[in-house]
Amino acid sequence: MLDAHAHFEFYKKDTHRIVEECRGELRAVVDSITEYRKAHVWKSWEMLKPYFGFIFPTLGYHPNEARRGNWEKVKRVEEFILAHRDEIVAVGEIGLDYHYAENEAQRENQRAIFKHFLELALELGLPVVIHAREAEREAFEMVQRAGVRAYFHSFAGSVELAREIAENGHPIGINTGIVFIPEVMAAAEAIEVENMLVETDAPYMSPVKGQRNTPRNVRVAIDEVAKLKGLEFEEVERATEGNAVRFFGLKL
């Protein structure tokens, strides 16, 4: 199994234990190391670097940080990405989140910084990992204008948009929230397995209420997709893992 999107760095003191537990069940985890509040990309990078090879890192700038419009911090993160361009498998997560953007000024900050990192990814020839909440259509349109390959992680937008994204060659992330989020279930029903990756977004989106999520729970997403599609678990596991390997260019 392969988890296409998680955040080991948010386990803090438990990171080593959680990584070692995951090694026993998973082939790899793509960790989206993203600048967000006090979770600085350079600190997260140093924490996770000993596990690279099992962990495949991306580097990005979360839209909920981008709403603050701190271009000095943007520059520092950009420089860090440039310094590690040959070690990352994508730029991200980046995007738009209008759920937490309090006003139009904050949304404009998100748009400008999102565009900035889309252009950086294009310059580096890397795909992007997209976080889009209550702004899925706009994020998709910006991706299309930029001409980058994009992974729409933890997708919970409309079925119509899910199909349009897939038709344009971008994979969609089906996370462990599939067991309790109707939009995730609907997206999984609407698109073919060939167009999806499976993920946990751990430590968030736990399929078990009151428990912290871990990448090991990616099996829940696989199992739910298999049930929806009338397929065997192994068939979905093999297809989604292959999708992730191709999209990110993983060397397992």
Short mmCIF file of C-alpha atoms in Angstrom, two decimals:
data_model
loop_
_atom_site.label_atom_id
_atom_site.label_comp_id
_atom_site.label_asym_id
_atom_site.label_seq_id
_atom_site.Cartn_x
_atom_site.Cartn_y
_atom_site.Cartn_z
CA MET A 1 0.00 0.00 0.00
CA LEU A 2 1.01 3.60 -0.59
CA ASP A 3 -0.35 6.72 1.11
CA ALA A 4 -0.29 9.59 -1.38
CA HIS A 5 -0.68 12.38 1.18
CA ALA A 6 0.17 12.62 4.88
CA HIS A 7 1.93 14.86 7.40
CA PHE A 8 4.27 12.89 9.65
CA GLU A 9 5.76 16.12 10.98
CA PHE A 10 2.50 16.94 12.78
CA TYR A 11 2.98 13.95 15.09
CA LYS A 12 5.91 15.84 16.62
CA LYS A 13 7.38 13.67 19.42
CA ASP A 14 5.57 10.59 18.10
CA THR A 15 6.93 10.92 14.57
CA HIS A 16 9.61 8.20 14.86
CA ARG A 17 7.21 5.67 16.35
CA ILE A 18 4.49 6.34 13.78
CA VAL A 19 6.93 6.13 10.85
CA GLU A 20 8.31 2.80 12.09
CA GLU A 21 4.80 1.40 12.55
CA CYS A 22 3.94 2.44 9.01
CA ARG A 23 7.06 0.87 7.52
CA GLY A 24 5.69 -2.54 8.48
CA GLU A 25 2.56 -2.17 6.34
CA LEU A 26 3.22 0.43 3.62
CA ARG A 27 5.62 0.63 0.70
CA ALA A 28 5.86 4.41 0.85
CA VAL A 29 4.23 7.63 2.01
CA VAL A 30 4.23 10.95 0.16
CA ASP A 31 4.57 13.63 2.84
CA SER A 32 3.43 17.12 1.91
CA ILE A 33 5.81 19.30 3.90
CA THR A 34 4.05 22.64 3.82
CA GLU A 35 4.69 26.01 5.41
CA TYR A 36 1.87 26.55 7.88
CA ARG A 37 1.97 28.69 11.03
CA LYS A 38 4.86 27.37 13.16
CA ALA A 39 5.35 24.25 11.02
CA HIS A 40 8.24 25.67 9.01
CA VAL A 41 9.32 23.62 6.01
CA TRP A 42 12.99 23.65 7.02
CA LYS A 43 12.22 22.25 10.50
CA SER A 44 9.92 19.56 9.10
CA TRP A 45 12.51 18.65 6.47
CA GLU A 46 15.22 18.01 9.05
CA MET A 47 12.81 15.95 11.17
CA LEU A 48 11.81 13.68 8.28
CA LYS A 49 15.09 13.52 6.33
CA PRO A 50 16.29 10.31 8.07
CA TYR A 51 13.25 8.51 6.63
CA PHE A 52 13.58 9.63 3.01
CA GLY A 53 13.37 6.62 0.75
CA PHE A 54 10.29 5.45 2.59
CA ILE A 55 8.96 9.00 2.82
CA PHE A 56 8.89 10.95 -0.44
CA PRO A 57 8.73 14.68 0.31
CA THR A 58 6.96 17.56 -1.38
CA LEU A 59 7.45 21.19 -0.36
CA GLY A 60 4.78 23.85 -0.42
CA TYR A 61 2.99 26.80 1.15
CA HIS A 62 -0.43 26.16 2.67
CA PRO A 63 -3.21 28.54 1.56
CA ASN A 64 -4.19 29.16 5.18
CA GLU A 65 -0.72 30.63 5.65
CA ALA A 66 -0.87 32.36 2.27
CA ARG A 67 -3.91 34.40 3.33
CA ARG A 68 -1.58 36.43 5.56
CA GLY A 69 0.30 37.71 2.50
CA ASN A 70 3.77 37.41 4.03
CA TRP A 71 5.95 37.66 0.91
CA GLU A 72 9.17 37.62 2.93
CA LYS A 73 8.23 34.14 4.16
CA VAL A 74 7.17 33.16 0.63
CA LYS A 75 10.66 34.06 -0.58
CA ARG A 76 12.31 31.96 2.13
CA VAL A 77 10.17 28.94 1.24
CA GLU A 78 10.83 29.46 -2.46
CA GLU A 79 14.57 29.50 -1.82
CA PHE A 80 14.26 26.31 0.24
CA ILE A 81 12.37 24.61 -2.59
CA LEU A 82 15.01 25.69 -5.10
CA ALA A 83 17.75 24.32 -2.84
CA HIS A 84 15.98 20.93 -2.66
CA ARG A 85 14.51 20.80 -6.15
CA ASP A 86 16.20 17.48 -6.94
CA GLU A 87 14.99 15.81 -3.74
CA ILE A 88 11.27 16.57 -3.87
CA VAL A 89 8.60 14.85 -5.95
CA ALA A 90 6.21 17.83 -6.23
CA VAL A 91 5.53 21.38 -5.14
CA GLY A 92 2.76 21.42 -2.56
CA GLU A 93 0.54 21.51 -0.93
CA ILE A 94 -0.50 24.85 -2.36
CA GLY A 95 -3.89 26.21 -3.33
CA LEU A 96 -6.96 28.09 -2.18
CA ASP A 97 -9.00 27.73 1.01
CA TYR A 98 -11.94 30.09 1.19
CA HIS A 99 -13.36 28.41 4.29
CA TYR A 100 -10.86 30.23 6.49
CA ALA A 101 -10.14 33.30 4.38
CA GLU A 102 -12.02 35.99 6.28
CA ASN A 103 -12.30 38.61 3.54
CA GLU A 104 -11.51 39.34 -0.10
CA ALA A 105 -8.07 40.71 0.76
CA GLN A 106 -7.07 37.36 2.28
CA ARG A 107 -8.45 35.51 -0.74
CA GLU A 108 -6.46 37.74 -3.05
CA ASN A 109 -3.32 36.95 -1.03
CA GLN A 110 -4.06 33.25 -1.51
CA ARG A 111 -4.55 33.67 -5.25
CA ALA A 112 -1.33 35.63 -5.73
CA ILE A 113 0.80 33.21 -3.71
CA PHE A 114 -0.84 30.17 -5.31
CA LYS A 115 -0.05 31.60 -8.78
CA HIS A 116 3.51 32.26 -7.67
CA PHE A 117 4.10 28.64 -6.67
CA LEU A 118 2.33 27.27 -9.75
CA GLU A 119 4.79 29.24 -11.85
CA LEU A 120 7.69 27.94 -9.76
CA ALA A 121 6.56 24.34 -10.28
CA LEU A 122 6.31 24.94 -14.03
CA GLU A 123 9.83 26.38 -14.03
CA LEU A 124 11.14 23.33 -12.16
CA GLY A 125 9.19 20.82 -14.27
CA LEU A 126 7.47 19.41 -11.18
CA PRO A 127 3.84 18.47 -10.56
CA VAL A 128 1.84 20.18 -7.82
CA VAL A 129 -0.27 19.02 -4.87
CA ILE A 130 -3.45 21.07 -4.60
CA HIS A 131 -5.38 21.98 -1.46
CA ALA A 132 -8.73 23.45 -2.51
CA ARG A 133 -11.60 24.04 -0.10
CA GLU A 134 -14.72 25.96 -1.09
CA ALA A 135 -12.65 27.10 -4.10
CA GLU A 136 -12.24 23.90 -6.10
CA ARG A 137 -13.38 25.33 -9.44
CA GLU A 138 -11.16 28.41 -9.19
CA ALA A 139 -8.13 26.31 -8.18
CA PHE A 140 -8.72 24.00 -11.15
CA GLU A 141 -8.97 26.94 -13.56
CA MET A 142 -5.71 28.40 -12.23
CA VAL A 143 -4.01 25.02 -12.67
CA GLN A 144 -5.26 24.83 -16.24
CA ARG A 145 -4.03 28.32 -17.06
CA ALA A 146 -0.62 27.53 -15.56
CA GLY A 147 -0.30 24.31 -17.54
CA VAL A 148 0.98 22.15 -14.68
CA ARG A 149 0.20 18.56 -13.72
CA ALA A 150 -1.81 18.61 -10.50
CA TYR A 151 -2.93 16.21 -7.80
CA PHE A 152 -6.17 17.43 -6.21
CA HIS A 153 -5.67 16.02 -2.74
CA SER A 154 -8.59 15.24 -0.40
CA PHE A 155 -11.09 16.27 -3.04
CA ALA A 156 -14.56 17.15 -1.78
CA GLY A 157 -15.89 19.28 -4.62
CA SER A 158 -18.72 18.55 -7.03
CA VAL A 159 -19.07 15.36 -9.03
CA GLU A 160 -19.13 17.40 -12.24
CA LEU A 161 -15.82 19.05 -11.41
CA ALA A 162 -14.28 15.73 -10.35
CA ARG A 163 -15.05 14.34 -13.80
CA GLU A 164 -13.69 17.43 -15.52
CA ILE A 165 -10.46 17.29 -13.52
CA ALA A 166 -10.01 13.62 -14.36
CA GLU A 167 -10.79 14.20 -18.05
CA ASN A 168 -7.98 16.76 -18.11
CA GLY A 169 -5.48 14.21 -16.81
CA HIS A 170 -5.19 15.26 -13.17
CA PRO A 171 -5.53 12.60 -10.44
CA ILE A 172 -7.96 13.08 -7.56
CA GLY A 173 -7.27 12.17 -3.94
CA ILE A 174 -9.77 9.92 -2.18
CA ASN A 175 -9.04 10.08 1.52
CA THR A 176 -10.11 8.15 4.59
CA GLY A 177 -12.93 10.65 5.06
CA ILE A 178 -14.76 8.53 2.49
CA VAL A 179 -16.45 6.76 5.41
CA PHE A 180 -18.14 9.93 6.69
CA ILE A 181 -17.95 12.66 4.00
CA PRO A 182 -20.66 12.29 1.31
CA GLU A 183 -18.73 14.44 -1.19
CA VAL A 184 -15.69 12.16 -1.00
CA MET A 185 -17.84 9.09 -1.52
CA ALA A 186 -19.60 10.75 -4.46
CA ALA A 187 -16.29 11.67 -6.10
CA ALA A 188 -15.02 8.12 -5.68
CA GLU A 189 -18.19 6.80 -7.34
CA ALA A 190 -17.94 9.30 -10.20
CA ILE A 191 -14.39 8.71 -11.41
CA GLU A 192 -12.50 5.64 -12.53
CA VAL A 193 -9.85 4.03 -10.34
CA GLU A 194 -7.31 4.96 -13.03
CA ASN A 195 -7.88 8.62 -12.13
CA MET A 196 -7.52 8.42 -8.35
CA LEU A 197 -4.90 8.21 -5.64
CA VAL A 198 -5.69 7.10 -2.10
CA GLU A 199 -4.53 9.00 0.95
CA THR A 200 -5.11 9.61 4.63
CA ASP A 201 -4.15 13.27 5.13
CA ALA A 202 -2.97 11.92 8.48
CA PRO A 203 -3.09 12.90 11.28
CA TYR A 204 -6.37 14.39 10.04
CA MET A 205 -9.45 12.76 8.45
CA SER A 206 -9.49 9.74 10.77
CA PRO A 207 -12.01 7.07 9.78
CA VAL A 208 -12.46 6.32 13.49
CA LYS A 209 -14.09 9.09 15.50
CA GLY A 210 -11.95 10.31 18.38
CA GLN A 211 -8.75 8.68 17.12
CA ARG A 212 -5.81 10.32 15.40
CA ASN A 213 -5.40 9.14 11.82
CA THR A 214 -2.24 7.38 10.60
CA PRO A 215 -1.05 6.45 7.09
CA ARG A 216 -1.74 2.80 7.91
CA ASN A 217 -5.43 3.63 7.60
CA VAL A 218 -5.02 4.14 3.86
CA ARG A 219 -6.34 0.58 3.65
CA VAL A 220 -9.73 1.99 4.70
CA ALA A 221 -9.84 4.25 1.64
CA ILE A 222 -8.78 1.36 -0.60
CA ASP A 223 -11.40 -0.94 0.90
CA GLU A 224 -14.21 1.61 0.55
CA VAL A 225 -13.31 2.33 -3.08
CA ALA A 226 -13.24 -1.42 -3.78
CA LYS A 227 -16.73 -1.82 -2.32
CA LEU A 228 -18.10 1.13 -4.32
CA LYS A 229 -16.60 -0.15 -7.55
CA GLY A 230 -17.29 -3.85 -7.04
CA LEU A 231 -13.57 -4.62 -7.25
CA GLU A 232 -11.14 -6.66 -5.19
CA PHE A 233 -9.05 -4.82 -2.57
CA GLU A 234 -5.83 -5.91 -4.30
CA GLU A 235 -7.02 -4.56 -7.64
CA VAL A 236 -7.66 -1.08 -6.21
CA GLU A 237 -4.43 -1.20 -4.21
CA ARG A 238 -2.38 -2.08 -7.28
CA ALA A 239 -4.04 0.52 -9.51
CA THR A 240 -3.83 3.45 -7.08
CA GLU A 241 -0.25 2.65 -6.13
CA GLY A 242 0.73 2.59 -9.79
CA ASN A 243 -1.03 5.93 -10.31
CA ALA A 244 0.97 7.49 -7.48
CA VAL A 245 4.27 6.06 -8.71
CA ARG A 246 3.69 7.47 -12.19
CA PHE A 247 2.39 10.88 -11.10
CA PHE A 248 5.16 11.60 -8.60
CA GLY A 249 7.88 9.65 -10.43
CA LEU A 250 8.58 7.60 -7.31
CA LYS A 251 11.59 5.34 -7.26
CA LEU A 252 10.48 2.61 -4.89
#
